[in-house]
């Protein structure tokens, strides 16, 4: 089972616990069924906008239900994601397809995902795109913003061997790996703030 794609493991949870809560915060809840349907809708919109299998998406969205939907949609569309800092003004808010030579700076094409995220929920089946366990799911970045580690689906789905509490905390770490561990095992995700690290006197 650990060699499957991340989104397939999440889809398995949808099939068995679609009405269970996938995400809870102060202002919004999201069931596994709603998460999956919205991610399918967005994945189709990304593909229609030029997102191809193997594309890399730079995502600059604060931790929220919208971020979970967007990351899952990227994986469902056959791509990988990298999370950019919320205060990094060099990247547009939302999602950008990272390609060389596209715009004047040769960096990316911005895609407005807010319209799809706010659309009325409608039926949208899972996409048939084949993703291998060896395909890259996430690109972790170094402190200077340069790509540091390419993380394949199989590395993240191997986390399925761990035990996860039913209510899982989602920290603000760079790859959202704790998020996937929770969603692949049917836990309810709640965002938490990491403690501030202070230097010893």
C-alpha positions as MATLAB code, in Angstrom:
seq = 'XXXXXXXXXXXXXXXXXXXXXXXXXXXXXXXXXXXXXXXXXXXXXXXXXXXXXXXXXXXXXXXXXXXXXXXXXXXXXXXXXXXXXXXXXXXXXXXXXXXXXXXXXXXXXXXXXXXXXXXXXXXXXXXXXXXXXXXXXXXXXXXXXXXXXXXXXXXXXXXXXXXXXXXXXXXXXXXXXXXXXXXXXXXXXXXXXXXXXXXXX';
ca = [
       0.000    0.000    0.000;
       2.883    2.400    0.709;
       3.791    2.628   -3.004;
       0.513    4.310   -4.002;
       0.148    8.010   -4.686;
      -0.784   10.310   -1.811;
      -4.102   11.366   -3.322;
      -5.107    7.740   -3.904;
      -4.635    7.061   -0.192;
      -6.801   10.103    0.575;
      -9.408    8.919   -1.952;
      -9.516    5.586   -0.108;
     -10.455    7.468    3.063;
     -13.132    9.345    1.115;
     -14.650    6.040   -0.016;
     -14.835    4.703    3.534;
     -15.471    7.851    5.602;
     -16.714   10.547    3.229;
     -18.945   12.229    5.839;
     -16.207   12.342    8.484;
     -14.460   15.624    9.171;
     -11.144   16.071    7.365;
     -10.452   19.621    8.565;
     -11.625   21.850   11.392;
     -10.617   25.390   12.329;
     -12.351   28.363   13.936;
     -14.198   29.385   10.799;
     -14.660   26.306    8.638;
     -15.102   22.558    8.538;
     -14.511   20.249    5.598;
     -15.598   16.625    5.273;
     -13.523   14.104    3.373;
     -16.176   14.049    0.659;
     -16.199   17.848    0.297;
     -12.399   17.983    0.276;
     -12.171   15.373   -2.454;
     -14.878   16.882   -4.645;
     -13.467   20.414   -4.417;
      -9.962   19.118   -5.154;
     -11.284   17.272   -8.222;
     -12.994   20.463   -9.423;
      -9.814   22.479   -8.965;
      -7.586   19.810  -10.549;
      -9.712   19.957  -13.702;
      -9.522   23.757  -13.709;
      -5.717   23.610  -13.330;
      -5.426   21.226  -16.277;
      -7.659   23.496  -18.369;
      -5.308   26.383  -17.476;
      -2.244   24.544  -18.796;
      -1.104   22.517  -15.782;
       0.384   19.268  -17.076;
       1.472   16.005  -15.494;
       4.897   16.613  -13.997;
       4.336   20.367  -13.555;
       5.516   22.122  -10.409;
       3.132   24.461   -8.580;
       4.415   27.182   -6.261;
       1.655   27.666   -3.692;
       1.364   30.769   -1.520;
      -1.784   30.336    0.555;
      -2.029   30.538    4.331;
      -2.807   27.322    6.202;
      -6.507   26.816    5.659;
      -9.063   24.561    4.015;
      -8.242   26.317    0.726;
      -4.584   25.309    1.020;
      -5.487   21.663    1.635;
      -7.829   21.654   -1.377;
      -5.186   23.292   -3.574;
      -2.375   20.906   -2.613;
      -4.591   17.873   -3.131;
      -5.719   19.254   -6.515;
      -2.104   19.678   -7.631;
      -1.387   16.027   -6.823;
      -4.592   14.870   -8.517;
      -3.574   16.801  -11.644;
      -0.322   14.812  -11.717;
       1.964   17.574  -10.484;
       4.096   18.456   -7.493;
       3.997   21.456   -5.184;
       6.382   23.676   -3.309;
       5.151   25.925   -0.515;
       6.351   29.525   -0.557;
       6.481   31.786    2.479;
       3.299   33.759    3.104;
       5.270   37.012    3.248;
       7.364   36.315    0.121;
       6.145   39.063   -2.200;
       8.272   37.688   -5.064;
       5.543   35.083   -5.605;
       1.916   35.971   -6.346;
      -0.705   34.806   -3.860;
      -2.408   31.585   -4.815;
      -0.880   29.103   -7.232;
       1.728   29.544   -9.947;
       2.959   27.049  -12.522;
       6.739   27.131  -12.354;
       8.295   27.101  -15.819;
      11.349   28.748  -17.345;
      10.953   31.363  -20.020;
       7.229   31.905  -19.565;
       7.074   35.475  -18.309;
       9.516   38.362  -18.424;
      11.431   36.989  -15.439;
      11.250   33.412  -16.663;
       9.708   32.249  -13.413;
       6.060   31.267  -13.464;
       2.504   31.652  -14.698;
       0.026   32.691  -12.013;
      -3.352   30.937  -11.938;
      -6.309   32.376  -10.036;
      -7.682   29.486   -7.999;
     -10.008   31.575   -5.833;
     -12.917   31.394   -8.283;
     -12.956   27.587   -8.276;
     -12.412   27.409   -4.511;
     -15.524   29.556   -4.020;
     -17.721   27.788   -6.589;
     -20.831   25.931   -5.531;
     -20.014   22.290   -4.821;
     -20.974   20.014   -7.716;
     -20.269   16.356   -8.544;
     -16.726   15.828   -9.808;
     -15.336   12.273   -9.994;
     -11.717   11.352   -9.318;
      -9.295   11.975  -12.169;
      -7.801    8.967  -14.015;
      -4.286   10.432  -14.196;
      -1.669    7.773  -13.432;
       0.806    8.818  -10.768;
       3.649    6.517   -9.740;
       5.107    6.239   -6.274;
       8.418    7.479   -7.684;
       6.867   10.699   -9.048;
       7.786   13.854   -7.128;
       4.976   15.114   -4.884;
       6.696   17.923   -3.017;
       9.786   20.093   -3.391;
      11.202   21.254   -0.064;
      13.025   24.559   -0.283;
      16.149   25.746    1.474;
      16.111   28.919    3.568;
      17.296   30.947    0.583;
      14.371   29.666   -1.494;
      16.393   27.293   -3.675;
      15.104   23.719   -4.220;
      16.624   21.463   -1.574;
      14.871   18.080   -1.524;
      12.598   16.334   -4.033;
      10.121   14.191   -2.084;
       8.382   11.388   -4.022;
       4.898   10.080   -3.250;
       6.349    6.815   -1.923;
       8.330    8.596    0.800;
       5.175   10.260    2.106;
       2.878    7.241    1.749;
       5.434    5.212    3.719;
       4.218    7.267    6.687;
       1.055    5.137    6.572;
       2.925    2.624    8.708;
       2.779    5.077   11.629;
      -0.014    5.364   14.158;
      -1.934    8.655   13.973;
      -4.359   10.058   16.581;
      -7.911   10.709   15.351;
      -7.363   14.458   15.841;
      -4.101   15.404   14.154;
      -2.236   18.698   14.479;
      -1.125   20.438   11.275;
       1.994   22.503   11.846;
       3.486   25.058    9.494;
       6.432   22.942    8.369;
       7.675   23.355    4.830;
       6.287   20.280    3.092;
       2.911   19.721    4.795;
       4.024   16.143    5.493;
       2.083   15.968    8.771;
      -1.012   17.064    6.837;
      -0.752   14.097    4.461;
      -0.088   11.647    7.275;
      -3.368   12.739    8.875;
      -5.460   12.733    5.700;
      -4.139    9.386    4.465;
      -5.258    7.765    7.716;
      -8.674    9.403    8.081;
      -7.818   11.759   10.947;
      -9.365   15.191   11.499;
      -6.798   17.931   10.828;
      -6.550   21.027   13.002;
      -3.964   23.759   12.353;
      -1.661   24.627   15.239;
       1.051   27.210   15.677;
       4.585   25.971   16.207;
       6.296   27.287   19.350;
       8.704   30.126   18.689;
      12.319   28.972   18.888;
      14.450   31.185   21.102;
      18.202   31.113   21.354;
      19.724   30.117   24.692;
      21.206   33.027   26.617;
];
